[in-house]
PDB file of C-alpha atoms in Angstrom:
ATOM      1  CA  MET U  10     110.651 110.608  83.662  1.00  0.00           C
ATOM      2  CA  THR U  11     107.939 110.580  81.062  1.00  0.00           C
ATOM      3  CA  HIS U  12     105.612 113.535  81.491  1.00  0.00           C
ATOM      4  CA  GLN U  13     103.516 115.946  79.525  1.00  0.00           C
ATOM      5  CA  ALA U  14     104.810 119.476  79.060  1.00  0.00           C
ATOM      6  CA  SER U  15     102.063 120.722  81.367  1.00  0.00           C
ATOM      7  CA  GLU U  16     103.411 118.630  84.268  1.00  0.00           C
ATOM      8  CA  PRO U  17     107.067 119.551  84.588  1.00  0.00           C
ATOM      9  CA  PRO U  18     108.973 117.763  87.339  1.00  0.00           C
ATOM     10  CA  PHE U  19     110.306 119.573  90.370  1.00  0.00           C
ATOM     11  CA  GLN U  20     113.862 119.240  91.638  1.00  0.00           C
ATOM     12  CA  TYR U  21     114.278 118.004  95.194  1.00  0.00           C
ATOM     13  CA  ARG U  22     117.469 116.780  96.862  1.00  0.00           C
ATOM     14  CA  GLY U  23     119.122 116.164  93.508  1.00  0.00           C
ATOM     15  CA  ALA U  24     116.212 114.257  91.987  1.00  0.00           C
ATOM     16  CA  SER U  25     113.483 115.075  89.483  1.00  0.00           C
ATOM     17  CA  VAL U  26     110.168 114.379  91.206  1.00  0.00           C
ATOM     18  CA  LEU U  27     106.453 114.597  90.555  1.00  0.00           C
ATOM     19  CA  GLY U  28     103.657 114.770  93.099  1.00  0.00           C
ATOM     20  CA  LEU U  29     100.782 112.312  93.184  1.00  0.00           C
ATOM     21  CA  ARG U  30      98.325 114.897  91.868  1.00  0.00           C
ATOM     22  CA  GLN U  31     100.574 115.473  88.873  1.00  0.00           C
ATOM     23  CA  LEU U  32     100.712 111.730  88.207  1.00  0.00           C
ATOM     24  CA  ASP U  33      96.929 111.437  88.387  1.00  0.00           C
ATOM     25  CA  ARG U  34      96.512 114.341  85.950  1.00  0.00           C
ATOM     26  CA  MET U  35      99.117 113.287  83.425  1.00  0.00           C
ATOM     27  CA  ASN U  36      97.697 109.772  83.329  1.00  0.00           C
ATOM     28  CA  GLY U  37      94.089 110.941  83.100  1.00  0.00           C
ATOM     29  CA  VAL U  38      93.027 108.850  86.087  1.00  0.00           C
ATOM     30  CA  ALA U  39      90.808 109.499  89.096  1.00  0.00           C
ATOM     31  CA  LYS U  40      92.082 111.213  92.229  1.00  0.00           C
ATOM     32  CA  ARG U  41      94.053 108.869  94.507  1.00  0.00           C
ATOM     33  CA  THR U  42      94.893 106.364  91.735  1.00  0.00           C
ATOM     34  CA  ALA U  43      98.598 107.237  91.944  1.00  0.00           C
ATOM     35  CA  PHE U  44      98.434 107.115  95.756  1.00  0.00           C
ATOM     36  CA  ARG U  45      96.935 103.607  95.676  1.00  0.00           C
ATOM     37  CA  ALA U  46      99.629 102.466  93.231  1.00  0.00           C
ATOM     38  CA  PHE U  47     102.291 104.031  95.459  1.00  0.00           C
ATOM     39  CA  LYS U  48     100.944 102.211  98.524  1.00  0.00           C
ATOM     40  CA  ARG U  49     101.161  98.890  96.658  1.00  0.00           C
ATOM     41  CA  VAL U  50     104.874  99.316  95.878  1.00  0.00           C
ATOM     42  CA  ARG U  51     106.013 101.434  98.829  1.00  0.00           C
ATOM     43  CA  ASN U  52     107.737  98.537 100.625  1.00  0.00           C
ATOM     44  CA  GLU U  53     109.834  97.900  97.493  1.00  0.00           C
ATOM     45  CA  LEU U  54     111.015 101.516  97.286  1.00  0.00           C
ATOM     46  CA  ARG U  55     113.764 103.326  99.162  1.00  0.00           C
ATOM     47  CA  GLU U  56     112.589 106.459 100.950  1.00  0.00           C
ATOM     48  CA  ASP U  57     114.797 109.521 100.415  1.00  0.00           C
ATOM     49  CA  ARG U  58     116.058 107.927  97.212  1.00  0.00           C
ATOM     50  CA  GLU U  59     113.113 106.775  95.077  1.00  0.00           C
ATOM     51  CA  PHE U  60     110.463 108.772  96.896  1.00  0.00           C
ATOM     52  CA  PHE U  61     110.286 111.535  99.467  1.00  0.00           C
ATOM     53  CA  VAL U  62     107.595 112.467 101.974  1.00  0.00           C
ATOM     54  CA  VAL U  63     107.444 116.109 103.037  1.00  0.00           C
ATOM     55  CA  ASP U  64     105.133 117.312 105.817  1.00  0.00           C
ATOM     56  CA  ILE U  65     103.181 120.232 104.388  1.00  0.00           C
ATOM     57  CA  ASP U  66     102.469 121.843 107.760  1.00  0.00           C
ATOM     58  CA  GLU U  67     106.057 121.474 109.012  1.00  0.00           C
ATOM     59  CA  PRO U  68     108.402 121.123 106.030  1.00  0.00           C
ATOM     60  CA  GLY U  69     111.527 120.995 108.184  1.00  0.00           C
ATOM     61  CA  ASP U  70     113.914 123.091 106.100  1.00  0.00           C
ATOM     62  CA  ALA U  71     114.084 125.954 103.612  1.00  0.00           C
ATOM     63  CA  THR U  72     114.498 123.641 100.609  1.00  0.00           C
ATOM     64  CA  SER U  73     111.299 121.769 101.456  1.00  0.00           C
ATOM     65  CA  THR U  74     109.451 125.021 102.124  1.00  0.00           C
ATOM     66  CA  GLN U  75     110.469 126.413  98.725  1.00  0.00           C
ATOM     67  CA  LEU U  76     109.488 123.196  96.972  1.00  0.00           C
ATOM     68  CA  LEU U  77     106.066 123.113  98.609  1.00  0.00           C
ATOM     69  CA  ARG U  78     105.471 126.768  97.742  1.00  0.00           C
ATOM     70  CA  ALA U  79     106.376 126.091  94.096  1.00  0.00           C
ATOM     71  CA  MET U  80     104.152 123.003  94.004  1.00  0.00           C
ATOM     72  CA  GLN U  81     101.225 124.914  95.496  1.00  0.00           C
ATOM     73  CA  GLU U  82     101.667 127.714  92.956  1.00  0.00           C
ATOM     74  CA  ALA U  83     101.683 125.114  90.164  1.00  0.00           C
ATOM     75  CA  ASP U  84      98.552 123.437  91.586  1.00  0.00           C
ATOM     76  CA  ALA U  85     100.602 120.248  91.932  1.00  0.00           C
ATOM     77  CA  LEU U  86      99.257 119.292  95.380  1.00  0.00           C
ATOM     78  CA  TYR U  87      95.781 118.237  96.394  1.00  0.00           C
ATOM     79  CA  PRO U  88      94.349 120.957  98.677  1.00  0.00           C
ATOM     80  CA  ALA U  89      93.534 118.547 101.524  1.00  0.00           C
ATOM     81  CA  SER U  90      96.951 116.851 101.527  1.00  0.00           C
ATOM     82  CA  ARG U  91      98.899 116.882 104.787  1.00  0.00           C
ATOM     83  CA  VAL U  92     102.066 115.472 103.207  1.00  0.00           C
ATOM     84  CA  ALA U  93     103.564 115.730  99.757  1.00  0.00           C
ATOM     85  CA  VAL U  94     104.638 112.365  98.352  1.00  0.00           C
ATOM     86  CA  LEU U  95     107.312 113.019  95.737  1.00  0.00           C
ATOM     87  CA  ILE U  96     107.946 110.292  93.182  1.00  0.00           C
ATOM     88  CA  THR U  97     111.132 109.755  91.148  1.00  0.00           C
ATOM     89  CA  ALA U  98     111.247 108.140  87.711  1.00  0.00           C
ATOM     90  CA  GLU U  99     112.306 104.830  89.256  1.00  0.00           C
ATOM     91  CA  ALA U 100     109.350 104.767  91.631  1.00  0.00           C
ATOM     92  CA  TYR U 101     106.993 105.818  88.845  1.00  0.00           C
ATOM     93  CA  ALA U 102     108.174 102.907  86.691  1.00  0.00           C
ATOM     94  CA  ARG U 103     107.296 100.468  89.483  1.00  0.00           C
ATOM     95  CA  MET U 104     103.925 102.133  90.016  1.00  0.00           C
ATOM     96  CA  GLN U 105     103.119 101.733  86.318  1.00  0.00           C
ATOM     97  CA  GLY U 106     103.407  97.993  86.766  1.00  0.00           C
ATOM     98  CA  VAL U 107     100.609  97.849  89.357  1.00  0.00           C
ATOM     99  CA  ALA U 108      98.142 100.433  88.020  1.00  0.00           C
ATOM    100  CA  ARG U 109      96.974 102.015  84.806  1.00  0.00           C
ATOM    101  CA  LEU U 110      99.492 104.799  85.001  1.00  0.00           C
ATOM    102  CA  GLN U 111     100.442 105.419  81.415  1.00  0.00           C
ATOM    103  CA  PRO U 112     100.551 108.910  79.935  1.00  0.00           C
ATOM    104  CA  GLN U 113      97.625 109.510  77.610  1.00  0.00           C
TER     105      GLN U 113
END
């Protein structure tokens, strides 16, 4: 996964993932740009393989809780988010095809 040193990926269920806020920052785009790109390709992606959705209020397990805590400490989540959408390199590659998501 291409990323700047300031946006290191997180590990989740055996995959390197980035949150949407991280993608917006590393691409130098406006808030929600990565989310809009994700929505455009979501039906082409496999959940729990190419992307993960974790409920912030009820993470469901200790692994998710630890991940969310680490993401919050790294300022990798938007404060108003209710879910964390976690993107793998494969999903990110598809998103790049539908939006200006190219590292600056």
